[in-house]
Coordinates of C-alpha atoms in Angstrom, one line a residue:
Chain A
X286 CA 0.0 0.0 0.0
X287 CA 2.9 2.9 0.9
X288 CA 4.8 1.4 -2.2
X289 CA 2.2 2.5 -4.3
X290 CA 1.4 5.8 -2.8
X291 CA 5.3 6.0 -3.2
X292 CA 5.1 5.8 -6.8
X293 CA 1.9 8.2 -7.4
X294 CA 3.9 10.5 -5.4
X295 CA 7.3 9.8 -7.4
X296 CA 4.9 10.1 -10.9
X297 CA 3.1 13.7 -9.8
X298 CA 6.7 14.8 -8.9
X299 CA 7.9 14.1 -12.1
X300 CA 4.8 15.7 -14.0
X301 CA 5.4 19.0 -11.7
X302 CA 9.2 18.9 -12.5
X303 CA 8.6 18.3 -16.6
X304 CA 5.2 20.8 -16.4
X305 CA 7.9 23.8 -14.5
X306 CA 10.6 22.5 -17.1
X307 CA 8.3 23.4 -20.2
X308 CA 7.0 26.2 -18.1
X309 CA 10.9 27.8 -18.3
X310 CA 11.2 26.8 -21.8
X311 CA 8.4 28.4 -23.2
X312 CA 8.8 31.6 -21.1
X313 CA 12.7 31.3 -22.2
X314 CA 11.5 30.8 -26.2
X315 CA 9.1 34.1 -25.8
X316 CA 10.2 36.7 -28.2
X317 CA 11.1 39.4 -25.1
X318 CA 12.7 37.1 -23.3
X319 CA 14.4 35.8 -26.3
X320 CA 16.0 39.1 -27.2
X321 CA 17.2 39.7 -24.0
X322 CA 19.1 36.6 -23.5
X323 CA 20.6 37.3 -27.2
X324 CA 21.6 40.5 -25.8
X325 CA 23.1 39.3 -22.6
X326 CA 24.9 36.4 -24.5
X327 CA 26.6 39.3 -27.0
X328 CA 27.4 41.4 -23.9
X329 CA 29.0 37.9 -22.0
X330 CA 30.8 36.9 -25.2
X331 CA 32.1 41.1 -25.6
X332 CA 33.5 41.0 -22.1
X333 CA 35.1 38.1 -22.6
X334 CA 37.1 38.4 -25.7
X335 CA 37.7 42.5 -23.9
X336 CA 39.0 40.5 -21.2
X337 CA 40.9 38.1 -23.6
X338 CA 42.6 40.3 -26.0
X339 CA 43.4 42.5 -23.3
X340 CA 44.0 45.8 -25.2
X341 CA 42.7 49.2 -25.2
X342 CA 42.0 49.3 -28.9
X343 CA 39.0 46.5 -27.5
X344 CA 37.4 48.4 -24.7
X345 CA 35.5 46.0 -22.5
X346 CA 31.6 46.8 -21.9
X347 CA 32.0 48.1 -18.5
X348 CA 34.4 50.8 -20.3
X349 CA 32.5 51.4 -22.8
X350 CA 29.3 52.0 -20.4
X351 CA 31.7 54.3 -18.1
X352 CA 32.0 56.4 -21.6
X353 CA 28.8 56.6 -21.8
X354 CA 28.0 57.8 -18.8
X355 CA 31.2 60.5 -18.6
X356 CA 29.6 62.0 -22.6
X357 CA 26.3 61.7 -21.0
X358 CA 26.1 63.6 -18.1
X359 CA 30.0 65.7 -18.3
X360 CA 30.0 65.5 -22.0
X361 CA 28.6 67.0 -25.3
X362 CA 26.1 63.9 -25.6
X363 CA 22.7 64.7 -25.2
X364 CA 23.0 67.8 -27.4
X365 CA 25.2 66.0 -30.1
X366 CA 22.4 63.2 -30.0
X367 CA 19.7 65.9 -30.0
X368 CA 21.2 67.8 -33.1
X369 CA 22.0 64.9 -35.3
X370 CA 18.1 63.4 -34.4
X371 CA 17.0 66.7 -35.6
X372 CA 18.9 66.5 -38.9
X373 CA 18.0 62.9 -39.1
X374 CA 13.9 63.6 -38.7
X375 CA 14.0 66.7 -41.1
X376 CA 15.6 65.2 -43.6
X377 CA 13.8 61.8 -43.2
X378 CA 10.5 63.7 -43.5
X379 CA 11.2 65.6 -46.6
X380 CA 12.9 62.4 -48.4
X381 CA 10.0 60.6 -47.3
X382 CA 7.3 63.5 -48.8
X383 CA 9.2 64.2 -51.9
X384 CA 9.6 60.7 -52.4
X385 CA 6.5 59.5 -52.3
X386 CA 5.2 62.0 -54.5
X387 CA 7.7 60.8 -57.4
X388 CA 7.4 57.9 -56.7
X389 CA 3.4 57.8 -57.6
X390 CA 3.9 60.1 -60.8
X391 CA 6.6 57.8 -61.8
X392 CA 4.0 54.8 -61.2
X393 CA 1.0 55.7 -62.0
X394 CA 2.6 57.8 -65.5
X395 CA 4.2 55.3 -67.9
X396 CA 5.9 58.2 -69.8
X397 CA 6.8 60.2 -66.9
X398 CA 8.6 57.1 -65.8
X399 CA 10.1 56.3 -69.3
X400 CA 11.7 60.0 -69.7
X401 CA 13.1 59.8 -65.5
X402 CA 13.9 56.2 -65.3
X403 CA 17.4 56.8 -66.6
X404 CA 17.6 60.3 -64.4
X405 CA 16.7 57.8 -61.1
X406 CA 19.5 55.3 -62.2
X407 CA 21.8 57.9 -62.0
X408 CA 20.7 58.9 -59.0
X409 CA 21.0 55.7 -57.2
X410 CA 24.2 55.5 -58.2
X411 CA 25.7 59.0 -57.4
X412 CA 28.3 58.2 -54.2
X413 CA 26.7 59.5 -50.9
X414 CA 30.0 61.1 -50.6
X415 CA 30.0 63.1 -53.9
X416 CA 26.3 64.9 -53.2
X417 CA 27.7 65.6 -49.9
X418 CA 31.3 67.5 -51.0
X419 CA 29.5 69.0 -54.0
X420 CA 26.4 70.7 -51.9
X421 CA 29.0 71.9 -49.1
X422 CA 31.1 73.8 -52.2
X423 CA 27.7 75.1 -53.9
X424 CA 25.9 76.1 -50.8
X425 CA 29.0 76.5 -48.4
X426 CA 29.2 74.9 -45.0
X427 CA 25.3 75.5 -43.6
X428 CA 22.7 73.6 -42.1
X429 CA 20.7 73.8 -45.6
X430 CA 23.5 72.2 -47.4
X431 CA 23.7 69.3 -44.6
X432 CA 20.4 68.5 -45.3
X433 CA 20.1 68.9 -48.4
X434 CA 22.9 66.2 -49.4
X435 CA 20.9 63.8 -46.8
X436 CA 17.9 64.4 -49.1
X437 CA 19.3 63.9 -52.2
X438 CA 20.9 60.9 -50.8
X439 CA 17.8 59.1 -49.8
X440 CA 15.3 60.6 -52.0
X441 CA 15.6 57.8 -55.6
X442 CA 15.6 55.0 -52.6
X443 CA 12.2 55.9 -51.3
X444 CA 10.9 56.6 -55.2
X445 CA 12.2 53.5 -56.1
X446 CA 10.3 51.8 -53.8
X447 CA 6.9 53.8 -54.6
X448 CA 7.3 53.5 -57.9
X449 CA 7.2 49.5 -58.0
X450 CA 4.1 50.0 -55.3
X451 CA 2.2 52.3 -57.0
X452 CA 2.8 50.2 -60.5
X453 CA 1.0 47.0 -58.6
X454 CA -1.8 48.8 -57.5
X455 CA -4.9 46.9 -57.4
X456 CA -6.9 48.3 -60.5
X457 CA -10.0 46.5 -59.7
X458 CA -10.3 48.5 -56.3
X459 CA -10.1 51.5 -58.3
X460 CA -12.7 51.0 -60.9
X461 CA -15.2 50.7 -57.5
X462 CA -14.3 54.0 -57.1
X463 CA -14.6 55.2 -60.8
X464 CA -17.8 53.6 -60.6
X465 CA -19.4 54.9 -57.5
X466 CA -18.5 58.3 -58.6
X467 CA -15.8 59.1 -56.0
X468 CA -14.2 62.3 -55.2
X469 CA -10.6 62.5 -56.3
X470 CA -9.3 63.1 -52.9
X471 CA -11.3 60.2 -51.7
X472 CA -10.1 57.9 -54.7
X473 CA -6.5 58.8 -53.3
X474 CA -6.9 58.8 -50.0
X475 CA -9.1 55.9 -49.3
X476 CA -8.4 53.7 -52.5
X477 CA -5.4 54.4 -53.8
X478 CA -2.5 55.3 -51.1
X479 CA -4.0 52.4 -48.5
X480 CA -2.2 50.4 -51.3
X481 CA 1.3 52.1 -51.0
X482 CA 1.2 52.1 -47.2
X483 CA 3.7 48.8 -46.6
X484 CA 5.6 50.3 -49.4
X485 CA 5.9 53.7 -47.6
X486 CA 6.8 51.9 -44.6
X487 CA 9.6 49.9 -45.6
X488 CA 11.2 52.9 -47.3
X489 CA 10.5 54.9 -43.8
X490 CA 12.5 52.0 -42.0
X491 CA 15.0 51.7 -44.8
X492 CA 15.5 55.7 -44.9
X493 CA 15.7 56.3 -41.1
X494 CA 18.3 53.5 -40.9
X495 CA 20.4 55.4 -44.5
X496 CA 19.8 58.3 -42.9
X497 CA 21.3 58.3 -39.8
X498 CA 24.6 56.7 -41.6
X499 CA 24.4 59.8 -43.8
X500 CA 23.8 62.6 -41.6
X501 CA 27.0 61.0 -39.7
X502 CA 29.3 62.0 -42.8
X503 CA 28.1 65.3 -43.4
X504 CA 28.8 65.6 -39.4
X505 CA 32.2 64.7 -39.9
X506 CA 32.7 66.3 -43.0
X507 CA 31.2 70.1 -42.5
X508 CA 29.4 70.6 -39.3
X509 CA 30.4 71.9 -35.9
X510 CA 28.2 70.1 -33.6
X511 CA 26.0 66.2 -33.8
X512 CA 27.1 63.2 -33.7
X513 CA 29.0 62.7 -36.1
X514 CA 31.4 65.6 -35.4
X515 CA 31.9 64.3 -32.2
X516 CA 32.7 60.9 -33.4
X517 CA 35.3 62.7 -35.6
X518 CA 37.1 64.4 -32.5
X519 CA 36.8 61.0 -30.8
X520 CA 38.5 59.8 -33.4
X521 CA 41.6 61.7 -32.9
X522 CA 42.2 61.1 -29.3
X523 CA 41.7 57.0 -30.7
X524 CA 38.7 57.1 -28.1
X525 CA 37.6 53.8 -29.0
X526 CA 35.2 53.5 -26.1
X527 CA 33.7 57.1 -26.5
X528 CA 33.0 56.0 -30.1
X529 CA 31.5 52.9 -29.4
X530 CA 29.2 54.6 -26.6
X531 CA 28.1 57.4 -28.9
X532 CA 26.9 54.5 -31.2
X533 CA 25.0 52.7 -28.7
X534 CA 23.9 55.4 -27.8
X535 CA 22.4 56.7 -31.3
X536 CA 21.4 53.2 -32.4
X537 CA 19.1 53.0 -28.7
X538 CA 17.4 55.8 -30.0
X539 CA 16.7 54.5 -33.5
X540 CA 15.5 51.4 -31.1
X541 CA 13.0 53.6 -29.6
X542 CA 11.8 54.9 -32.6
X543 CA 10.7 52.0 -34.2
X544 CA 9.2 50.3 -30.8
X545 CA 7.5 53.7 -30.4
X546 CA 6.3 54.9 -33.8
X547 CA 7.0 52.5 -36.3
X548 CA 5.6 49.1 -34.9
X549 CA 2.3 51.5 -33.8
X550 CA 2.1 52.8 -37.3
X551 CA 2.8 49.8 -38.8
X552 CA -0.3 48.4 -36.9
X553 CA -2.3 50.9 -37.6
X554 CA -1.8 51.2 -41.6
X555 CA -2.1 47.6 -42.0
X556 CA -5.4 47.1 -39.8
X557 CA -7.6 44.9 -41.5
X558 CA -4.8 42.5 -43.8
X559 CA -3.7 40.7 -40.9
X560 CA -6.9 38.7 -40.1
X561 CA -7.5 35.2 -41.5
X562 CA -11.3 34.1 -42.1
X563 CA -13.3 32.8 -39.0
Chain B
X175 CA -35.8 54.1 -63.3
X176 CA -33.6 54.2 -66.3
X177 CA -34.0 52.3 -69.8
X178 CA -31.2 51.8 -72.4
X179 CA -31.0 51.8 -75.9
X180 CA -27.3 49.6 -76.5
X181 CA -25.6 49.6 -79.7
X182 CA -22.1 48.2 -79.9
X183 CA -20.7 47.8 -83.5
X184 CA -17.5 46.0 -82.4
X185 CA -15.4 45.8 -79.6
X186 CA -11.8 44.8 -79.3
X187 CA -9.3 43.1 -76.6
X188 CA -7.2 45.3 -75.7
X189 CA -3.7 45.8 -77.9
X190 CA -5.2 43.5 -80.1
X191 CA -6.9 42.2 -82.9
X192 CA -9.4 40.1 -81.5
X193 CA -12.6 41.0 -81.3
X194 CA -15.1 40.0 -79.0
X195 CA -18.0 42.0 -79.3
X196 CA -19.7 42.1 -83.2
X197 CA -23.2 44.2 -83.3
X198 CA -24.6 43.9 -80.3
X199 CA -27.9 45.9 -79.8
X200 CA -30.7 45.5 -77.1
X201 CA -33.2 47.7 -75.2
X202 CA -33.6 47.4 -71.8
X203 CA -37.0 48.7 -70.4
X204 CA -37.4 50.7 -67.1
X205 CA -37.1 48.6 -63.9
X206 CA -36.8 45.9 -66.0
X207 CA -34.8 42.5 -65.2
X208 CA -32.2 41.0 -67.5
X209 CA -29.9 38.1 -67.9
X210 CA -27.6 38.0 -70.0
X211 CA -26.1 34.1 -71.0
X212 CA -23.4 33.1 -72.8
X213 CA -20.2 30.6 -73.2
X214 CA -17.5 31.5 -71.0
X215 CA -15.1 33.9 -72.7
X216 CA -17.7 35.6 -75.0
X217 CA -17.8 38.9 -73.6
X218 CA -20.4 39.2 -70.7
X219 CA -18.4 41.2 -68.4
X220 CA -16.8 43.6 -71.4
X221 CA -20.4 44.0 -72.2
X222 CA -21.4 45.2 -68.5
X223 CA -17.6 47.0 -68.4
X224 CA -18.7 49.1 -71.2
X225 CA -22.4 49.8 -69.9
X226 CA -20.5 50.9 -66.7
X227 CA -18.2 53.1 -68.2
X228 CA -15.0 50.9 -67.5
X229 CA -14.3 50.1 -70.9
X230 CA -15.6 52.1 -74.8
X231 CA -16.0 50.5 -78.1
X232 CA -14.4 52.6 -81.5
X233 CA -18.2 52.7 -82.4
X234 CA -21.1 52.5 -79.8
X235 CA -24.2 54.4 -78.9
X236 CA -25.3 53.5 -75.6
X237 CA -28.2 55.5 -74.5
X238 CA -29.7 56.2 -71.1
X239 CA -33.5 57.4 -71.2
X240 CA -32.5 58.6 -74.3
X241 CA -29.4 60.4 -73.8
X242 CA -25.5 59.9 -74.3
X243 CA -23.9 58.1 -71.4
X244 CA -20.4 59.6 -70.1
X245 CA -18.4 59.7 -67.6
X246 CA -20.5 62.5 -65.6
X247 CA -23.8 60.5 -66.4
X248 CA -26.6 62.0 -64.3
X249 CA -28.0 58.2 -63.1
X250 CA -26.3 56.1 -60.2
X251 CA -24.9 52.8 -60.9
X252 CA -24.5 50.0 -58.6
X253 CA -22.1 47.0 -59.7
X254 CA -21.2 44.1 -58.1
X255 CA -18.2 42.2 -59.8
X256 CA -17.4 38.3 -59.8
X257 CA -15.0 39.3 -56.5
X258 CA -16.5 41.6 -54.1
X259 CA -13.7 43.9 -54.9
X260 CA -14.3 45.6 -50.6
X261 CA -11.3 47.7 -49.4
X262 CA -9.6 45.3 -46.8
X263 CA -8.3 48.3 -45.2
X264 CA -11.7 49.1 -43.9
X265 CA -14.5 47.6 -42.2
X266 CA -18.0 46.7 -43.3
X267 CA -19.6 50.2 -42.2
X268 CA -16.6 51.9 -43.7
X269 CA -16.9 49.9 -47.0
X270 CA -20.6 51.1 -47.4
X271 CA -19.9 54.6 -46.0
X272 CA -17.2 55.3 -48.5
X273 CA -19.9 54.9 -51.6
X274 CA -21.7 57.3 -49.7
X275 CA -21.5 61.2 -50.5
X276 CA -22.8 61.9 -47.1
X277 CA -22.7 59.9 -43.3
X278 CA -25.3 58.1 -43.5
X279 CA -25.2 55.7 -40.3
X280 CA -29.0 54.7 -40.2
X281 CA -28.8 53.5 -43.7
X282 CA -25.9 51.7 -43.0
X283 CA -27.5 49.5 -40.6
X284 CA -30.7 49.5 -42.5
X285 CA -28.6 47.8 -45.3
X286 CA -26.6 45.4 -42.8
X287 CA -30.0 44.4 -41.2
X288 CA -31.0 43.5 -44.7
X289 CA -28.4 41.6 -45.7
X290 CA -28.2 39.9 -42.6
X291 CA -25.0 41.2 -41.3
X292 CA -26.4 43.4 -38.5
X293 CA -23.7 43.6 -35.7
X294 CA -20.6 42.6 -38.1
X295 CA -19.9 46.2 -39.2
X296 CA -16.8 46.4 -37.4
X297 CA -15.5 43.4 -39.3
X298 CA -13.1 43.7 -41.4
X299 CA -13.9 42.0 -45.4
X300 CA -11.2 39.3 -44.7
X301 CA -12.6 38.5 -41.2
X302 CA -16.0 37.7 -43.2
X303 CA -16.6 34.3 -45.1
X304 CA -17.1 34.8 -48.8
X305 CA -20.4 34.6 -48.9
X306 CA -20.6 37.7 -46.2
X307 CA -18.5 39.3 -48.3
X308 CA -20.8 39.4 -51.5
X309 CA -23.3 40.5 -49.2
X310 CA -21.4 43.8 -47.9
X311 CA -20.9 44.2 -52.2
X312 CA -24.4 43.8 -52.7
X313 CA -24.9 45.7 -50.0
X314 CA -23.2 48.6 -51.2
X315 CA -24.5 48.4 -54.3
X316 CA -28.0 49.0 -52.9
X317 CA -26.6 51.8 -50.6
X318 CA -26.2 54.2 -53.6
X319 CA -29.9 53.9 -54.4
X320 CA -29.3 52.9 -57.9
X321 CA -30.5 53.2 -61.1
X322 CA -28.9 50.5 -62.6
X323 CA -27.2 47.7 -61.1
X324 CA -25.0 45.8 -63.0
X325 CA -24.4 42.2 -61.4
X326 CA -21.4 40.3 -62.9
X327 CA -21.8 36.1 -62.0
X328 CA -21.9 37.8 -58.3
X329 CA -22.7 33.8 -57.2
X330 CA -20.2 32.1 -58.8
X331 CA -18.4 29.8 -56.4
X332 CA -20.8 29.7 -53.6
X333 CA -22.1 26.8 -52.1
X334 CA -25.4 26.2 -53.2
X335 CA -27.8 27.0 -49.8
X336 CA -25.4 30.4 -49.6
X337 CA -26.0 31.3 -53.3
X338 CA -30.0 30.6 -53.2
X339 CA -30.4 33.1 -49.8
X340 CA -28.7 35.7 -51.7
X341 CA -30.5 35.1 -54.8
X342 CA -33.5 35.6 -52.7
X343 CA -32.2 38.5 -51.0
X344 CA -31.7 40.0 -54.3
X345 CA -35.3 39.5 -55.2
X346 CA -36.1 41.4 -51.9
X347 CA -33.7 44.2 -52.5
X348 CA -34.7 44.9 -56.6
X349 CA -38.8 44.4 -55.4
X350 CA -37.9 47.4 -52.5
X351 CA -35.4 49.7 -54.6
X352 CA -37.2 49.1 -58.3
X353 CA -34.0 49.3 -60.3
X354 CA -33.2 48.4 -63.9
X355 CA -31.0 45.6 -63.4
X356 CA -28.8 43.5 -65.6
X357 CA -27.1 40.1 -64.4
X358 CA -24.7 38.1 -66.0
X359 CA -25.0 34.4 -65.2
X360 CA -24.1 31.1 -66.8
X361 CA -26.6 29.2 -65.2
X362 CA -30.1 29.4 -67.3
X363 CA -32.0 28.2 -64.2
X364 CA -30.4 31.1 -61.9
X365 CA -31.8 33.5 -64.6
X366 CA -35.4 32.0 -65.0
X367 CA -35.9 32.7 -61.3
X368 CA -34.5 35.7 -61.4
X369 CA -35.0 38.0 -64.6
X370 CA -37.8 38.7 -66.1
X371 CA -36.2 38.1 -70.1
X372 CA -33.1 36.5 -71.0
X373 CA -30.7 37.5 -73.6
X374 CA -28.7 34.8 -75.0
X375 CA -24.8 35.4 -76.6
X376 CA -23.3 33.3 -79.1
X377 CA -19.5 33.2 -79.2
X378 CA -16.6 35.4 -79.4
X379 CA -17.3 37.7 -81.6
X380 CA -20.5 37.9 -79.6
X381 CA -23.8 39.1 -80.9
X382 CA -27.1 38.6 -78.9
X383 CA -28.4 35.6 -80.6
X384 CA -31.8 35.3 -78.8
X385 CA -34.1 36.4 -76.3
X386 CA -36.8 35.2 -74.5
X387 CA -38.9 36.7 -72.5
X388 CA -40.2 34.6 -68.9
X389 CA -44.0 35.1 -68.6
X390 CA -43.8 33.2 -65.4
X391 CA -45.5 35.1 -62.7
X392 CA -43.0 36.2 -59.7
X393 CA -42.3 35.5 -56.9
X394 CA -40.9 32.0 -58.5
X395 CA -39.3 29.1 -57.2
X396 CA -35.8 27.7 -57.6
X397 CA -36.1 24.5 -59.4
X398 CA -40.0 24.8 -59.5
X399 CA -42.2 22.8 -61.8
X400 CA -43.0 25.9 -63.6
X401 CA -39.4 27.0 -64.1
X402 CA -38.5 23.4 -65.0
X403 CA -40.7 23.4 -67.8
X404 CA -39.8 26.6 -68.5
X405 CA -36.2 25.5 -69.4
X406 CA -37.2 22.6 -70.6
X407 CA -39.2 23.6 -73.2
X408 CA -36.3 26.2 -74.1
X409 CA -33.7 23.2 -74.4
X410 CA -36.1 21.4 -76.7
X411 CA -36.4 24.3 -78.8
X412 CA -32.9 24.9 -78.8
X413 CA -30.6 22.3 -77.4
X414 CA -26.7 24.1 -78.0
X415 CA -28.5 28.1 -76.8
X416 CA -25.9 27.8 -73.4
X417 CA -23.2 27.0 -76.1
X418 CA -23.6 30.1 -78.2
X419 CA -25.6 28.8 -80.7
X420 CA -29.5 28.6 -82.2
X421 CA -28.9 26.3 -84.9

């Protein structure tokens, strides 16, 4: 009789251990968690090849955060950061506007984009670096000419991206709205640019992400303050850890970005193509 | 009401040589019902694409109440195509609303109730079954109030007990609104219950080959003795008519 309430008691104490087991696993496996172990493994695996090498051209994490918090609150940091997000979110919005809008004429026109598709190739395929020297000899070394070298940089990315979006658009949606007789702004604003909206958002994430990279080199090559300038002072004093913690820094932010505004807007643009049938 | 005087000389695929519409003339009287059968391929929905506006012929006088159609055409038209063709952006209500000039909630629900989709005007189209779905697009092509509702196979691929309750629903709507309607189907029995005279198409190049008028007395029965006799007394006459030919 106490033999076999022994092994009931031996089974329900294997069923609790494999139930907490699975219980770990699966809270282990969920996608937050996930990322944060992949984050603490990269930090483990960074501290230990610091540790290994041994050298000051391989800062360990703990210097690297130190950095951080000496540019943060002693340092230049927060308004570096806060100039080059300013540079990076005006000239985001205006590639992103202008963009757009060649991008749908270049669509939508078949000779429009017949007598620019060459134009756009060229375009594409100007060096970053070029657009950026030329504007600061034409326009000198100004704000205006900073931005505008980030926007001509990014701007054929974004219209390539419309361009193939706007060709695919679903014509059958819009003959319902030639047929029910709808307003033109109503054709484009409910019918037509619905259609574009994962296009426009996967040239929004690409073009935040060139963007950033951008405004960096027009930091370091012709402005006084940002980012970017500072990473260029760093770089003489071979501040390996102050560079490093300036890019963790600017790459959090870009973090924030998308958790906070991107993955909402995302949500919110593709409401209703996400469901399957019940 | 509207009526229509149609005229089509010939009508051409686009960028090419084929033709698939060759003289094809009818009159359509006010409030009237008509199906419109042919072979697959022979032109039914370029026929309602051009009525619609969609499409235009080199040489064609189509005439509403006497008068040229175009683009700004004074009567409303209501089509619903062989897909629903709804915005999956946006709900039912929105979907309806969005054919609407004004907000017009009450007749949005007025619509839904009829249909029978009250309480799934949140939904979005791809959280609906098919069926559902042709009911929102039959739906909305009611909500305009029109004046001619073009219906293009809008049953094709339903089960059979979804396709007969919105055949029936159909009925409803066209006895309430009084429109001039003209449905394109392949099924001669779909159209006996329905219309109230059928014109028949041959093949590409299409012409309307025949028509025949259904003196049945409505409301009619699916696969009722009348209608059975009906159609079989049409067969007899004319055994190859559903291929495209009277011969």
């Amino acid at each position: 009789m106490s033999r076999t309430i022994d092994i009931k008691k031996h089974a329900n104490q294997q069923a609790l251990t494999s139930k907490l087991i699975k219980m770990l696993f699966n809270t282990l496996m969920s996608p937050l968690y996930g990322r944060l172990i992949m984050l603490i493994v990269l930090a483990g695996l960074w501290q230990g090849t610091a540790w290994l090498v041994n050298s000051s051209d391989f800062p360990s994490l703990l210097i690297v955060l130190d950095s951080f918090i000496y540019h943060f609150y002693q340092g230049d940091m927060v308004s570096n950061l806060s100039v080059t997000l300013s540079r990076v979110l005006i000239s985001f919005i205006i590639a992103l506007i202008l963009g757009v809008i060649i991008g749908i004429l270049m669509g939508t026109s078949k000779r429009l984009n017949q007598l620019t598709d060459t134009l756009l190739i060229i375009a594409l395929n100007i060096p970053a670096l070029v657009t950026i020297l030329l504007c600061y000899i034409w326009f000198g070394l100004v704000e205006s000419a900073a931005i505008t070298a980030v926007v001509i940089n990014k701007i054929p990315t974004v219209v390539v991206m419309i361009r193939e979006g706007a060709r695919v658009v679903d014509q059958d949606l819009l003959s319902v709205a030639k047929i029910y007789k709808l307003s033109l702004s109503k054709t484009f604003f409910k019918v037509f640019l619905p259609q574009l909206y994962p296009y426009i958002m996967a040239s929004a994430r690409a073009g935040l992400s060139l963007i950033w990279k951008i405004v960096l080199v027009v930091e370091l090559l012709g402005r006084s303050d940002g980012v970017g300038f500072a990473l260029n002072t760093l770089f003489q004093f071979f501040d390996i850890a102050g560079i490093l913690a300036y890019t963790f820094a600017f790459i959090s932010i870009v973090l924030v970005i998308e958790h906070l505004i991107f993955r909402p807007l995302d949500k919110l643009v593709t409401r209703g193509c996400h469901f399957d049938r019940t | 009401m509207i009526e229509l005087d149609i005229a089509i000389k010939d009508k051409f695929y686009p960028n090419s040589d084929s033709m698939v519409l060759k003289d094809v003339a009818f009159k359509v009287k006010p409030g009237e019902f008509i199906a419109i059968i042919g072979p697959s391929g022979c032109g039914k929905t370029t026929l309602l694409n051009m009525l619609s506006g969609l499409e235009d012929a080199s040489e064609q006088k189509l005439l509403c109440n006497s008068k040229s159609f175009n683009k700004d055409n004074e009567y409303q038209l209501g089509y619903v195509f062989q897909q629903p063709r709804l915005m999956p952006w946006l709900t039912v209500k929105e979907n309806l609303q969005l054919v609407l000039p004004t907000t017009q909630p009450q007749l949005i629900d007025t619509l839904l109730t009829q249909v029978g989709l009250a309480g799934k005007g949140s939904y979005f189209p791809r959280q609906l079954s098919g069926g559902m779905q042709r009911r929102v697009a039959i739906a909305r092509a009611f909500a305009v109030n029109p004046d001619l509702i073009l219906l293009d196979e809008p049953f094709n691929s339903l089960d059979a007990p979804t396709a007969s309750k919105l055949r029936l629903l159909l009925v409803e709507l066209c006895k309430t609104r009084g429109s001039t309607v003209i449905f394109v189907t392949h099924d001669l029995s779909e159209a006996v219950y329905l219309a109230d005279r059928i014109l028949f198409m041959s093949h590409s190049p299409s012409a309307i080959i025949h028509q025949e008028v259904i003196d049945l007395p409505k409301p009619r029965q699916e696969s009722g003795s009348a209608e059975l006799a009906w159609q079989a007394k049409l067969m007899a006459q004319y055994p190859q008519i559903l291929a495209g030919d009277v011969n």
